[in-house]
Amino acid sequence: MRRTRFFLTAALAAALVTAVTTGATPTSANTKATPTATPHNDTVPVAGTFAYPQLGDHDPGVVRGVINAVVRIPHGTAVFYSLGSAQTGTAVNTGIMPTMSLDEPYSIWKFPAWSVGVLDPQGLNVYRPLVASEHGCLCSGAPDLTANSTTAFRVGWAVLPPLPKGLTRVTVDIAGGIQVPDVPVTSSMPAPTSREAAPLLGHGWPRLPSASAIESADRKQATLPVAENTSTATQSVSAQKKDVSVALNADVLFAFNKATLSPAASSTIASLAKRINADAAGAVTIVGYTDSTGDASYNQALSQQRAAAVLAALKPLVTNTRVTLTASGKGEEDPVATNDTDAGRALNRRVTVAFSKADR
Amino acid sequence: MNRARRAAVTALVAVAVAVGVAIGATGRTGSPRVHATSTPSPGTTSAAALGKWLRKGGMMPNEKPVAEARGTILNAMTGASVPVQASVLSVTVGRSTTELVWRLSSTDDSRNALNSVQLSQVPWEDTRLVGLEVPATRTTYHPYTMVPPKAVNGVASECMCSDLQILELSGTGTLMYATMPRLDAQVTSVTVTMPGFPDMPNVPVRRATGRG
């Protein structure tokens, strides 16, 4: 009996200790959790760590951070993270968390969407903070995170679109290109909830927007199709869930300044035709490009001739009746690499073949 | 030993065993292994320990490189080529992706002004072109890329990779990350390729079994 009581006591204590150390409530996600006035939590979940140089500073300090949790919530996904810097002084007040543009790179101050994302490598999507208005997202703000960040971690948050069912692990992309892999997706909210927008670590967790605010936010801009990118000596392939773009290496297909396909091109063209026959539907768009060397009008004509040569070679091999092939040239436009180096120019000399995958 | 004392000792021993059981249980999914200033492992830890880790400062991971190469990147303002060093810290295959962690630094302790966003902006050479080449297939895997939602040109200018956000590079350098698709199980080493640098062959591939 004494032994039984001992094990019962141990089991009960174990349950309590486990509950405390995991820092999670047994309930499912609840965005309406009542904030605690003076919350306190001794333990915190840690899914991954990261560090990065502070932005916009010639002598940058280091920001350290932790991904605490990725949690399924009604109509969305919450990401909790903690940030701070050991650097003292005013420099820490700039750039502790980079902003992110919704349009072009390096117009980064236009939209204060904090740089938090989740990669679904199976579904080939990246999920970013939901867009609540023209100038804001459902995520922590800069002043909230920066306050007293030299002395303690602040807990930040972002609400993303709902993740696909069955997705149990994700890669979190944070702070302008730092990836934390294999972060588990949970349905348990960390507790307790704080009244503060970005509480100090150990003083509860940020209160999230209401379920209705999350539901009404713009998901479209927060969901970005992702491409897998591979390359060989003859081609580079960029494949999204639906769309495929194959950039054929013009140096393999053609002699310098020529638009006649070389003998070495035949196997590359045959392989591409096989792929189009198996996967494609609709328009197959063939576009030629050159580097910036030489006359622009000459390059324009050369790019058109090269695209036409690829079309002529592909046509007899493509037996897929669901596709139509078109060819055009863009000359020096849309370079994919620098034209200041040999390697960059080689990447720019290409013929791209783009198509959509057939619905299965 | 009287009954009360025996009961107290029993309770204490029970709690001690319970703590061991609990730590063992959490250890199966990622145990807390946080010391005062060591990097926290996945699991749970105390807020106080995390605070100490924060205040230690400095970049991490502090790992010995598995490959290094010297190259140049462009100072966009001056047009000068800046000598830099790339140090590969790890190539790790996780459950669904592969992560490359590397460090970009100056070639000595001097500070080099970059004034450049070269490593991230189209159409210059950039970190989207960093690659892991599998020797057996001669196929190179590059970071995942995305088209910004409001981009008018349709260019996939964003990637699951670090861009260079600092204006000055020191001997300590800065950590850079890149995420690619999961490499096949039989791949044990890769050649790391970076624009502006010689290839770095025979870089060992880690398998993050049980990670997270």
Coordinates of C-alpha atoms in Angstrom, one line a residue:
Chain A
M1 CA 0.0 0.0 0.0
R2 CA 2.8 2.3 1.0
R3 CA 4.5 1.5 -2.4
T4 CA 1.3 2.1 -4.2
R5 CA 0.8 5.5 -2.5
F6 CA 4.4 6.3 -3.4
F7 CA 3.8 5.7 -7.1
L8 CA 0.5 7.5 -7.1
T9 CA 2.1 10.5 -5.5
A10 CA 4.9 10.3 -8.0
A11 CA 2.6 10.0 -10.9
L12 CA 0.5 13.0 -9.7
A13 CA 3.6 15.0 -9.2
A14 CA 5.0 14.0 -12.5
A15 CA 1.8 15.2 -14.2
L16 CA 2.0 18.5 -12.5
V17 CA 5.7 19.0 -13.3
T18 CA 5.2 18.0 -16.9
A19 CA 2.3 20.5 -17.2
V20 CA 4.4 23.3 -15.7
T21 CA 7.5 22.5 -17.7
T22 CA 5.7 22.3 -21.0
G23 CA 4.1 25.7 -20.3
A24 CA 1.0 24.7 -22.2
T25 CA -2.7 24.6 -21.2
P26 CA -4.6 21.4 -21.9
T27 CA -7.3 23.3 -23.7
S28 CA -7.4 24.0 -27.4
A29 CA -6.6 27.3 -29.0
N30 CA -8.7 30.2 -27.6
T31 CA -8.1 33.7 -28.9
K32 CA -10.6 35.0 -26.3
A33 CA -8.5 34.0 -23.4
T34 CA -8.9 36.5 -20.5
P35 CA -5.8 38.5 -20.0
T36 CA -4.2 38.2 -16.6
A37 CA -3.5 41.5 -14.9
T38 CA -0.1 40.5 -13.6
P39 CA 0.7 37.3 -15.3
H40 CA 3.8 35.2 -14.7
N41 CA 5.2 32.1 -16.1
D42 CA 8.4 30.6 -15.0
T43 CA 8.8 28.3 -18.0
V44 CA 8.6 28.9 -21.7
P45 CA 8.5 26.7 -24.7
V46 CA 11.5 26.8 -27.1
A47 CA 11.1 25.6 -30.6
G48 CA 14.3 27.1 -32.0
T49 CA 16.8 29.8 -31.5
F50 CA 18.4 32.4 -33.8
A51 CA 20.6 35.5 -33.9
Y52 CA 21.1 38.3 -36.4
P53 CA 22.9 41.6 -36.7
Q54 CA 20.7 44.6 -35.9
L55 CA 19.6 46.4 -39.0
G56 CA 20.5 49.8 -40.3
D57 CA 23.6 50.2 -38.2
H58 CA 27.2 50.4 -39.2
D59 CA 28.4 48.7 -36.1
P60 CA 25.5 46.4 -35.5
G61 CA 24.6 44.8 -32.3
V62 CA 23.3 41.3 -32.2
V63 CA 19.6 40.5 -31.7
R64 CA 19.0 37.1 -30.2
G65 CA 15.7 35.3 -30.4
V66 CA 13.6 32.3 -29.8
I67 CA 10.7 30.8 -31.7
N68 CA 8.4 29.9 -28.8
A69 CA 5.4 28.3 -30.6
V70 CA 3.4 27.9 -33.8
V71 CA -0.2 27.4 -32.7
R72 CA -3.4 26.6 -34.7
I73 CA -6.1 29.1 -33.7
P74 CA -9.6 29.8 -35.1
H75 CA -9.2 31.1 -38.6
G76 CA -5.5 31.4 -38.4
T77 CA -2.1 30.4 -37.1
A78 CA -0.3 32.2 -34.3
V79 CA 3.5 32.4 -34.1
F80 CA 5.0 33.5 -30.8
Y81 CA 8.6 34.5 -30.6
S82 CA 11.0 36.3 -28.2
L83 CA 13.6 38.9 -29.1
G84 CA 16.2 40.9 -27.4
S85 CA 19.6 42.4 -27.6
A86 CA 22.6 42.5 -25.3
Q87 CA 23.7 45.7 -26.9
T88 CA 23.2 48.8 -24.8
G89 CA 22.7 52.3 -26.1
T90 CA 20.3 53.9 -28.5
A91 CA 21.3 51.9 -31.5
V92 CA 19.1 49.1 -30.4
N93 CA 16.1 51.3 -31.0
T94 CA 16.5 50.9 -34.7
G95 CA 15.8 47.8 -36.7
I96 CA 15.4 45.2 -34.0
M97 CA 13.0 43.5 -36.4
P98 CA 13.1 44.2 -40.1
T99 CA 10.0 45.3 -42.0
M100 CA 9.0 43.5 -45.1
S101 CA 7.6 44.8 -48.4
L102 CA 4.6 43.5 -50.2
D103 CA 5.9 44.6 -53.5
E104 CA 9.5 45.1 -54.5
P105 CA 12.6 44.3 -52.5
Y106 CA 14.2 47.2 -50.7
S107 CA 11.2 49.4 -50.7
I108 CA 11.1 47.9 -47.3
W109 CA 9.8 50.8 -45.4
K110 CA 6.5 51.0 -47.2
F111 CA 4.7 48.4 -45.3
P112 CA 5.2 47.6 -41.7
A113 CA 4.6 43.9 -42.0
W114 CA 6.9 42.3 -39.6
S115 CA 9.1 39.7 -41.0
V116 CA 7.6 36.4 -39.9
G117 CA 6.7 33.6 -42.2
V118 CA 6.0 29.9 -42.2
L119 CA 7.1 27.6 -45.0
D120 CA 4.9 24.6 -45.9
P121 CA 7.3 22.6 -48.0
Q122 CA 4.7 20.0 -49.0
G123 CA 2.0 22.5 -50.0
L124 CA 4.7 24.8 -51.4
N125 CA 3.4 28.0 -49.8
V126 CA 4.8 30.5 -47.4
Y127 CA 2.4 32.1 -45.0
R128 CA 3.0 35.6 -43.8
P129 CA 1.1 37.9 -41.4
L130 CA -2.5 38.5 -42.3
V131 CA -3.0 42.0 -43.7
A132 CA -5.4 44.0 -41.6
S133 CA -5.2 47.3 -43.5
E134 CA -3.2 49.1 -46.1
H135 CA -0.5 49.9 -43.6
G136 CA -0.7 47.1 -41.0
C137 CA -0.7 43.4 -40.4
L138 CA -1.9 41.2 -37.6
C139 CA 1.4 41.2 -35.8
S140 CA 3.6 42.9 -33.2
G141 CA 4.6 46.5 -33.8
A142 CA 8.1 47.9 -33.7
P143 CA 7.8 50.1 -30.6
D144 CA 6.3 47.2 -28.7
L145 CA 9.2 45.0 -29.4
T146 CA 11.9 47.6 -29.0
A147 CA 11.0 48.9 -25.6
N148 CA 13.6 47.9 -23.0
S149 CA 14.9 45.3 -25.4
T150 CA 18.4 45.8 -24.1
T151 CA 17.6 44.3 -20.8
A152 CA 15.0 41.6 -21.5
F153 CA 13.3 39.5 -24.1
R154 CA 10.0 40.8 -25.5
V155 CA 7.5 38.4 -26.7
G156 CA 6.2 39.1 -30.2
W157 CA 3.4 37.6 -32.2
A158 CA 2.0 37.3 -35.7
V159 CA -1.2 35.8 -37.0
L160 CA -0.9 33.9 -40.3
P161 CA -3.5 32.2 -42.4
P162 CA -4.6 28.7 -41.3
L163 CA -2.1 26.0 -42.0
P164 CA -3.2 22.9 -44.0
K165 CA -4.5 20.0 -42.0
G166 CA -2.0 17.4 -41.3
L167 CA 1.0 19.8 -41.4
T168 CA 2.8 19.0 -38.2
R169 CA 6.2 20.6 -38.7
V170 CA 7.1 23.9 -40.4
T171 CA 10.2 26.0 -41.1
V172 CA 9.8 29.5 -39.6
D173 CA 11.3 32.3 -41.5
I174 CA 12.0 35.3 -39.4
A175 CA 13.9 38.6 -39.3
G176 CA 14.6 38.9 -43.0
G177 CA 15.8 35.5 -43.9
I178 CA 16.7 33.4 -40.9
Q179 CA 15.1 30.0 -41.0
V180 CA 14.3 27.9 -38.0
P181 CA 13.5 24.4 -39.2
D182 CA 11.3 21.6 -37.9
V183 CA 9.2 23.7 -35.6
P184 CA 6.3 21.7 -34.3
V185 CA 2.7 22.9 -35.0
T186 CA 0.6 22.7 -31.9
S187 CA -3.0 23.4 -31.0
S188 CA -2.2 24.5 -27.4
M189 CA -1.9 28.2 -26.7
P190 CA 0.8 29.2 -24.2
A191 CA -0.6 30.6 -21.0
P192 CA -1.3 32.9 -19.2
T193 CA -2.3 35.8 -21.5
S194 CA -1.0 39.2 -20.8
R195 CA -2.6 42.6 -21.3
E196 CA 0.5 44.0 -22.9
A197 CA 1.1 44.0 -26.7
A198 CA 4.6 42.6 -26.3
P199 CA 5.1 41.4 -22.7
L200 CA 8.4 40.7 -21.2
L201 CA 9.4 37.1 -21.4
G202 CA 8.1 35.3 -18.4
H203 CA 5.2 37.8 -17.9
G204 CA 2.6 36.0 -20.0
W205 CA 1.8 35.9 -23.7
P206 CA 0.5 38.6 -26.0
R207 CA -3.2 38.8 -26.4
L208 CA -4.2 38.0 -30.0
P209 CA -6.8 39.8 -32.1
S210 CA -10.4 38.5 -31.9
A211 CA -11.4 35.6 -34.0
S212 CA -13.6 37.9 -36.1
A213 CA -10.7 40.3 -36.8
I214 CA -8.6 37.3 -37.9
E215 CA -11.3 35.9 -40.1
S216 CA -11.9 39.3 -41.8
A217 CA -8.2 39.9 -42.6
D218 CA -6.8 39.6 -46.1
R219 CA -5.4 36.1 -46.6
K220 CA -4.6 36.4 -50.2
Q221 CA -1.6 38.7 -49.7
A222 CA -0.5 36.6 -46.8
T223 CA -0.2 33.4 -48.9
L224 CA 2.7 33.2 -51.3
P225 CA 3.3 30.3 -53.6
V226 CA 6.8 29.0 -53.2
A227 CA 9.0 27.6 -55.9
E228 CA 11.5 24.7 -55.6
N229 CA 14.6 25.6 -57.6
T230 CA 17.1 23.2 -59.1
S231 CA 19.7 23.5 -61.8
T232 CA 22.0 21.4 -63.9
A233 CA 24.6 22.3 -66.5
T234 CA 21.9 22.5 -69.1
Q235 CA 18.9 24.0 -67.4
S236 CA 17.4 25.6 -64.3
V237 CA 13.9 24.5 -63.1
S238 CA 11.6 26.6 -60.9
A239 CA 8.6 24.6 -60.0
Q240 CA 5.6 25.8 -58.0
K241 CA 2.7 23.7 -57.0
K242 CA 0.9 24.7 -60.2
D243 CA 3.4 26.4 -62.5
V244 CA 6.8 25.3 -63.9
S245 CA 9.4 27.4 -65.6
V246 CA 12.5 25.8 -67.2
A247 CA 15.4 28.1 -68.2
L248 CA 17.4 26.4 -70.8
N249 CA 21.1 27.3 -70.9
A250 CA 21.6 29.1 -74.2
D251 CA 25.3 28.3 -74.2
V252 CA 24.4 24.6 -74.4
L253 CA 21.6 25.1 -76.9
F254 CA 23.4 27.5 -79.3
A255 CA 26.8 28.5 -80.5
F256 CA 27.8 32.0 -79.5
N257 CA 25.7 34.6 -81.4
K258 CA 23.9 31.9 -83.3
A259 CA 20.3 30.7 -83.3
T260 CA 20.8 27.2 -84.7
L261 CA 20.4 24.5 -82.2
S262 CA 23.6 22.6 -81.4
P263 CA 23.8 18.8 -81.4
A264 CA 24.1 18.9 -77.7
A265 CA 20.6 20.5 -77.4
S266 CA 18.7 17.5 -78.7
S267 CA 18.7 15.5 -75.4
T268 CA 17.7 18.6 -73.4
I269 CA 14.8 19.4 -75.8
A270 CA 13.7 15.7 -75.7
S271 CA 13.7 15.7 -72.0
L272 CA 11.7 18.9 -71.9
A273 CA 9.2 17.5 -74.4
K274 CA 8.7 14.5 -72.2
R275 CA 8.0 16.6 -69.2
I276 CA 5.4 18.7 -71.2
N277 CA 3.7 15.6 -72.4
A278 CA 3.4 14.2 -68.9
D279 CA 2.5 17.3 -66.9
A280 CA 1.4 20.3 -68.9
A281 CA -1.9 21.8 -69.8
G282 CA -2.8 25.1 -71.6
A283 CA -0.2 27.6 -72.9
V284 CA 3.4 26.7 -73.1
T285 CA 5.3 29.9 -73.4
I286 CA 8.8 30.0 -74.9
V287 CA 10.8 33.2 -74.4
G288 CA 14.3 34.0 -75.5
Y289 CA 16.7 36.3 -73.6
T290 CA 20.3 37.5 -74.1
D291 CA 22.9 39.2 -71.9
S292 CA 23.5 42.9 -72.3
T293 CA 26.6 42.6 -74.5
G294 CA 26.2 44.3 -77.9
D295 CA 23.5 46.1 -79.6
A296 CA 20.0 45.9 -78.0
S297 CA 18.1 45.6 -81.2
Y298 CA 20.4 42.8 -82.4
N299 CA 19.9 41.0 -79.0
Q300 CA 16.2 41.4 -79.4
A301 CA 16.2 39.7 -82.8
L302 CA 18.6 37.0 -81.6
S303 CA 16.4 36.2 -78.6
Q304 CA 13.3 35.9 -80.9
Q305 CA 15.2 33.6 -83.3
R306 CA 16.4 31.4 -80.5
A307 CA 12.9 31.0 -79.0
A308 CA 11.6 30.1 -82.5
A309 CA 14.3 27.5 -82.9
V310 CA 13.3 25.9 -79.6
L311 CA 9.7 26.0 -80.6
A312 CA 10.5 24.3 -83.9
A313 CA 12.5 21.6 -82.2
L314 CA 9.9 21.0 -79.5
K315 CA 6.8 20.9 -81.7
P316 CA 7.3 17.5 -83.3
L317 CA 8.1 15.9 -80.0
V318 CA 5.1 17.3 -78.1
T319 CA 2.2 14.9 -78.4
N320 CA 0.2 16.4 -75.6
T321 CA -3.0 17.8 -77.2
R322 CA -3.9 19.9 -74.2
V323 CA -1.1 22.4 -74.8
T324 CA -0.4 25.2 -77.3
L325 CA 3.1 26.4 -77.9
T326 CA 4.1 30.1 -78.5
A327 CA 7.5 31.7 -78.9
S328 CA 8.8 35.3 -78.4
G329 CA 11.9 37.2 -77.5
K330 CA 12.7 39.7 -74.9
G331 CA 16.4 40.5 -75.7
E332 CA 18.2 42.0 -72.7
E333 CA 15.1 42.5 -70.6
D334 CA 14.5 40.8 -67.2
P335 CA 18.1 39.7 -66.4
V336 CA 18.3 37.1 -63.7
A337 CA 21.8 37.9 -62.7
T338 CA 24.5 40.6 -63.1
N339 CA 25.7 41.4 -66.6
D340 CA 29.0 42.5 -65.0
T341 CA 30.5 39.0 -64.7
D342 CA 30.9 36.0 -67.0
A343 CA 28.8 33.8 -64.7
G344 CA 26.0 36.3 -64.5
R345 CA 25.9 36.9 -68.3
A346 CA 25.8 33.1 -68.8
L347 CA 22.7 32.9 -66.6
N348 CA 21.1 35.7 -68.6
R349 CA 21.6 34.0 -71.9
R350 CA 18.6 31.6 -71.8
V351 CA 15.4 30.4 -73.3
T352 CA 12.6 29.9 -70.8
V353 CA 9.8 27.4 -71.3
A354 CA 6.9 28.0 -68.9
F355 CA 3.7 26.0 -68.4
S356 CA 1.1 25.1 -65.9
K357 CA 0.7 21.6 -64.6
A358 CA -2.5 19.7 -65.6
D359 CA -5.0 19.2 -62.8
R360 CA -4.9 15.6 -61.6
Chain B
M1 CA 11.5 6.9 11.8
N2 CA 8.1 8.0 13.0
R3 CA 5.1 7.9 10.7
A4 CA 5.0 11.6 9.9
R5 CA 8.6 11.8 9.1
R6 CA 8.4 8.6 7.0
A7 CA 5.5 10.1 5.1
A8 CA 7.4 13.3 4.5
V9 CA 10.5 11.4 3.2
T10 CA 8.2 9.3 1.0
A11 CA 6.7 12.5 -0.5
L12 CA 10.1 14.1 -1.1
V13 CA 11.4 10.9 -2.8
A14 CA 8.2 10.7 -4.8
V15 CA 8.6 14.3 -6.0
A16 CA 12.2 13.7 -6.9
V17 CA 11.3 10.6 -8.9
A18 CA 8.5 12.5 -10.5
V19 CA 10.8 15.3 -11.6
G20 CA 13.0 12.6 -13.1
V21 CA 10.1 11.0 -14.8
A22 CA 8.9 14.3 -16.1
I23 CA 12.3 15.3 -17.4
G24 CA 12.6 11.9 -19.0
A25 CA 9.2 12.3 -20.6
T26 CA 9.9 15.7 -22.0
G27 CA 13.3 14.5 -23.1
R28 CA 11.7 12.2 -25.7
T29 CA 10.3 15.2 -27.5
G30 CA 13.1 17.6 -26.8
S31 CA 14.5 18.0 -23.3
P32 CA 15.3 21.3 -21.7
R33 CA 19.0 21.6 -21.7
V34 CA 19.6 25.2 -20.8
H35 CA 22.5 26.2 -18.7
A36 CA 23.3 29.8 -17.8
T37 CA 24.5 30.9 -21.2
S38 CA 24.3 27.9 -23.5
T39 CA 22.0 28.0 -26.5
P40 CA 18.6 26.6 -25.5
S41 CA 17.6 23.3 -27.1
P42 CA 14.1 22.6 -28.3
G43 CA 11.7 21.9 -25.4
T44 CA 11.0 24.1 -22.5
T45 CA 13.2 26.2 -20.3
S46 CA 13.0 28.9 -17.7
A47 CA 12.5 32.5 -18.5
A48 CA 15.5 33.3 -16.3
A49 CA 17.8 31.0 -18.2
L50 CA 16.7 32.5 -21.5
G51 CA 17.4 35.9 -20.1
K52 CA 20.9 34.9 -19.2
W53 CA 21.5 33.5 -22.7
L54 CA 20.2 36.7 -24.2
R55 CA 22.6 38.9 -22.2
K56 CA 25.6 36.8 -23.2
G57 CA 25.2 38.4 -26.6
G58 CA 27.1 37.5 -29.7
M59 CA 26.3 35.6 -32.8
M60 CA 25.7 31.9 -32.8
P61 CA 26.2 29.1 -33.6
N62 CA 29.9 29.3 -32.7
E63 CA 30.8 26.3 -34.8
K64 CA 34.0 25.4 -36.6
P65 CA 33.5 25.8 -40.3
V66 CA 33.3 22.6 -42.4
A67 CA 34.3 24.5 -45.6
E68 CA 35.7 27.9 -46.4
A69 CA 36.3 29.9 -49.6
R70 CA 37.5 33.4 -50.3
G71 CA 35.7 35.5 -52.9
T72 CA 34.5 39.0 -53.6
I73 CA 31.3 40.9 -53.6
L74 CA 30.6 44.2 -55.1
N75 CA 30.4 47.5 -53.3
A76 CA 27.5 48.9 -55.2
M77 CA 28.4 52.5 -54.4
T78 CA 32.1 52.4 -55.4
G79 CA 32.1 49.6 -57.9
A80 CA 35.0 48.0 -56.0
S81 CA 35.2 44.3 -55.3
V82 CA 35.4 43.7 -51.6
P83 CA 37.3 40.6 -50.5
V84 CA 35.3 38.4 -48.3
Q85 CA 35.2 34.9 -46.8
A86 CA 32.4 32.4 -46.8
S87 CA 32.5 29.8 -44.1
V88 CA 30.0 26.9 -44.3
L89 CA 29.0 26.0 -40.7
S90 CA 26.5 23.2 -41.5
V91 CA 24.3 21.5 -44.0
T92 CA 21.5 19.8 -42.1
V93 CA 18.7 17.7 -43.5
G94 CA 15.6 18.1 -41.4
R95 CA 12.2 16.3 -41.6
S96 CA 11.1 18.2 -44.7
T97 CA 13.8 20.7 -45.7
T98 CA 17.6 21.1 -45.9
E99 CA 19.2 24.1 -44.1
L100 CA 22.5 25.7 -45.0
V101 CA 24.1 27.9 -42.3
W102 CA 27.1 29.9 -43.3
R103 CA 29.0 32.9 -42.2
L104 CA 30.1 35.8 -44.4
S105 CA 33.0 37.8 -43.0
S106 CA 35.9 40.0 -44.1
T107 CA 39.1 38.2 -44.8
D108 CA 40.8 39.7 -41.8
D109 CA 39.9 41.7 -38.8
S110 CA 39.4 44.8 -40.8
R111 CA 36.0 46.3 -41.4
N112 CA 34.9 46.5 -45.0
A113 CA 32.2 49.0 -46.1
L114 CA 29.8 47.2 -48.4
N115 CA 27.2 49.9 -49.1
S116 CA 25.7 47.2 -51.0
V117 CA 22.6 45.1 -51.1
Q118 CA 24.2 43.0 -53.7
L119 CA 23.5 39.8 -52.0
S120 CA 19.8 40.2 -52.1
Q121 CA 18.6 42.4 -54.9
V122 CA 17.7 41.5 -58.4
P123 CA 19.4 41.4 -60.8
W124 CA 22.8 41.2 -59.1
E125 CA 24.3 38.1 -57.9
D126 CA 22.5 37.1 -54.8
T127 CA 21.8 34.6 -52.2
R128 CA 19.0 33.0 -54.2
L129 CA 21.7 31.5 -56.3
V130 CA 23.5 29.8 -53.4
G131 CA 23.4 26.1 -54.1
L132 CA 23.9 22.6 -52.8
E133 CA 25.1 20.3 -55.6
V134 CA 24.6 16.6 -55.3
P135 CA 27.7 15.0 -56.9
A136 CA 26.0 11.8 -58.1
T137 CA 23.2 13.6 -60.0
R138 CA 25.0 16.9 -60.8
T139 CA 21.8 18.6 -59.7
T140 CA 22.1 21.7 -57.6
Y141 CA 19.4 22.7 -55.1
H142 CA 18.8 26.4 -54.5
P143 CA 16.7 28.2 -51.9
Y144 CA 12.9 28.3 -52.2
T145 CA 11.8 31.5 -53.8
M146 CA 8.6 33.6 -53.8
V147 CA 7.1 36.4 -55.8
P148 CA 6.1 39.4 -53.5
P149 CA 2.3 39.7 -53.5
K150 CA 2.2 43.1 -55.2
A151 CA 5.2 42.6 -57.5
V152 CA 4.4 44.0 -60.9
N153 CA 7.2 42.2 -62.8
G154 CA 6.5 38.7 -61.5
V155 CA 10.1 38.2 -60.5
A156 CA 10.7 35.8 -57.6
S157 CA 12.8 38.3 -55.7
E158 CA 12.2 36.9 -52.2
C159 CA 13.7 33.7 -51.0
M160 CA 13.9 31.4 -48.0
C161 CA 17.4 32.7 -47.5
S162 CA 19.3 35.5 -45.7
D163 CA 20.1 38.7 -47.5
L164 CA 22.9 41.0 -46.5
Q165 CA 21.3 43.7 -44.3
I166 CA 24.4 45.2 -42.8
L167 CA 26.5 48.0 -44.3
E168 CA 29.8 46.9 -42.9
L169 CA 31.4 43.5 -42.7
S170 CA 33.9 42.6 -40.0
G171 CA 36.1 39.6 -39.2
T172 CA 33.4 38.2 -37.0
G173 CA 31.0 38.5 -39.9
T174 CA 27.3 37.7 -40.1
L175 CA 25.4 34.5 -40.1
M176 CA 23.5 33.6 -43.3
Y177 CA 20.8 30.9 -43.8
A178 CA 19.3 29.2 -46.8
T179 CA 16.5 26.6 -46.9
M180 CA 16.3 24.1 -49.8
P181 CA 14.2 21.0 -50.4
R182 CA 15.0 17.9 -48.4
L183 CA 18.0 16.0 -49.9
D184 CA 17.6 12.3 -50.6
A185 CA 18.6 9.9 -47.8
Q186 CA 21.7 8.6 -49.6
V187 CA 23.3 12.0 -50.0
T188 CA 26.1 12.2 -47.5
S189 CA 28.0 15.2 -48.9
V190 CA 27.4 18.1 -51.3
T191 CA 29.3 20.8 -53.1
V192 CA 28.3 24.2 -51.8
T193 CA 28.2 26.8 -54.6
M194 CA 28.0 30.6 -54.2
P195 CA 28.1 33.4 -56.7
G196 CA 31.5 35.0 -56.5
F197 CA 33.2 32.2 -54.7
P198 CA 35.0 29.0 -55.7
D199 CA 33.0 25.8 -55.2
M200 CA 33.3 24.2 -51.8
P201 CA 33.3 20.4 -52.4
N202 CA 32.8 17.4 -50.0
V203 CA 30.8 19.3 -47.4
P204 CA 29.3 16.7 -45.0
V205 CA 25.6 16.5 -44.7
R206 CA 24.1 16.1 -41.2
R207 CA 20.8 14.3 -40.6
A208 CA 18.7 15.9 -37.9
T209 CA 17.1 12.7 -36.7
G210 CA 14.8 13.2 -33.8
R211 CA 15.3 17.0 -34.1
G212 CA 12.8 19.2 -32.5

